[in-house]
Amino acid sequence: MVKTTSPYHCNSCGVALKERGFTRFPCPICGTVIGRCTRCRTIGAQYICPKCGFTGP
């Protein structure tokens, strides 16, 4: 798992968020922006907030 702090990269795999279908949303605990690529969203890859450690699919 890749931990990124950039809202321009997928928090799960680290790929740049350029393709259609990606999303960015605030962490439900601390509000840090989390980015997710289409592939990781589709397969339900786990992500971890780099600031507070919240884990979600």
mmCIF file of C-alpha atoms in Angstrom:
data_model
loop_
_atom_site.group_PDB
_atom_site.id
_atom_site.type_symbol
_atom_site.label_atom_id
_atom_site.label_comp_id
_atom_site.label_asym_id
_atom_site.label_seq_id
_atom_site.Cartn_x
_atom_site.Cartn_y
_atom_site.Cartn_z
ATOM 1 C CA MET A 1 0.000 0.000 0.000
ATOM 2 C CA VAL A 2 1.219 3.475 -0.900
ATOM 3 C CA LYS A 3 0.738 6.345 1.529
ATOM 4 C CA THR A 4 0.594 9.662 -0.287
ATOM 5 C CA THR A 5 -0.144 13.104 1.035
ATOM 6 C CA SER A 6 -0.972 14.536 -2.368
ATOM 7 C CA PRO A 7 -4.623 14.928 -3.378
ATOM 8 C CA TYR A 8 -3.381 14.585 -6.976
ATOM 9 C CA HIS A 9 -2.339 10.944 -6.540
ATOM 10 C CA CYS A 10 -4.294 7.850 -5.554
ATOM 11 C CA ASN A 11 -3.931 7.210 -1.838
ATOM 12 C CA SER A 12 -4.041 3.427 -2.435
ATOM 13 C CA CYS A 13 -1.666 2.877 -5.368
ATOM 14 C CA GLY A 14 0.059 6.238 -5.925
ATOM 15 C CA VAL A 15 -0.936 6.705 -9.577
ATOM 16 C CA ALA A 16 -1.531 10.284 -10.767
ATOM 17 C CA LEU A 17 -5.225 11.180 -10.852
ATOM 18 C CA LYS A 18 -5.624 12.091 -14.522
ATOM 19 C CA GLU A 19 -8.036 9.548 -15.954
ATOM 20 C CA ARG A 20 -11.762 9.998 -15.950
ATOM 21 C CA GLY A 21 -13.593 8.512 -12.964
ATOM 22 C CA PHE A 22 -11.194 9.379 -10.148
ATOM 23 C CA THR A 23 -12.474 10.991 -6.968
ATOM 24 C CA ARG A 24 -11.243 13.209 -4.176
ATOM 25 C CA PHE A 25 -13.025 13.481 -0.847
ATOM 26 C CA PRO A 26 -12.305 14.647 2.699
ATOM 27 C CA CYS A 27 -11.313 12.122 5.345
ATOM 28 C CA PRO A 28 -14.379 11.582 7.563
ATOM 29 C CA ILE A 29 -12.249 12.032 10.695
ATOM 30 C CA CYS A 30 -9.822 14.901 10.007
ATOM 31 C CA GLY A 31 -10.844 16.395 6.636
ATOM 32 C CA THR A 32 -7.561 15.711 4.804
ATOM 33 C CA VAL A 33 -8.215 15.302 1.065
ATOM 34 C CA ILE A 34 -7.954 11.671 -0.068
ATOM 35 C CA GLY A 35 -7.607 10.798 -3.761
ATOM 36 C CA ARG A 36 -8.733 7.525 -5.338
ATOM 37 C CA CYS A 37 -8.163 6.292 -8.906
ATOM 38 C CA THR A 38 -10.848 4.477 -10.878
ATOM 39 C CA ARG A 39 -9.130 1.106 -10.573
ATOM 40 C CA CYS A 40 -8.742 1.225 -6.780
ATOM 41 C CA ARG A 41 -12.338 2.418 -6.398
ATOM 42 C CA THR A 42 -13.563 -0.465 -8.568
ATOM 43 C CA ILE A 43 -11.658 -3.184 -6.709
ATOM 44 C CA GLY A 44 -12.281 -1.647 -3.282
ATOM 45 C CA ALA A 45 -8.596 -1.230 -2.452
ATOM 46 C CA GLN A 46 -7.919 -0.122 1.113
ATOM 47 C CA TYR A 47 -6.685 3.398 1.810
ATOM 48 C CA ILE A 48 -5.255 5.011 4.919
ATOM 49 C CA CYS A 49 -5.457 8.718 5.695
ATOM 50 C CA PRO A 50 -1.856 9.962 5.937
ATOM 51 C CA LYS A 51 -2.756 12.446 8.668
ATOM 52 C CA CYS A 52 -4.969 10.571 11.162
ATOM 53 C CA GLY A 53 -4.650 6.915 10.075
ATOM 54 C CA PHE A 54 -8.339 6.374 9.249
ATOM 55 C CA THR A 55 -8.698 3.249 7.101
ATOM 56 C CA GLY A 56 -11.448 2.726 4.574
ATOM 57 C CA PRO A 57 -12.411 1.016 1.348
#
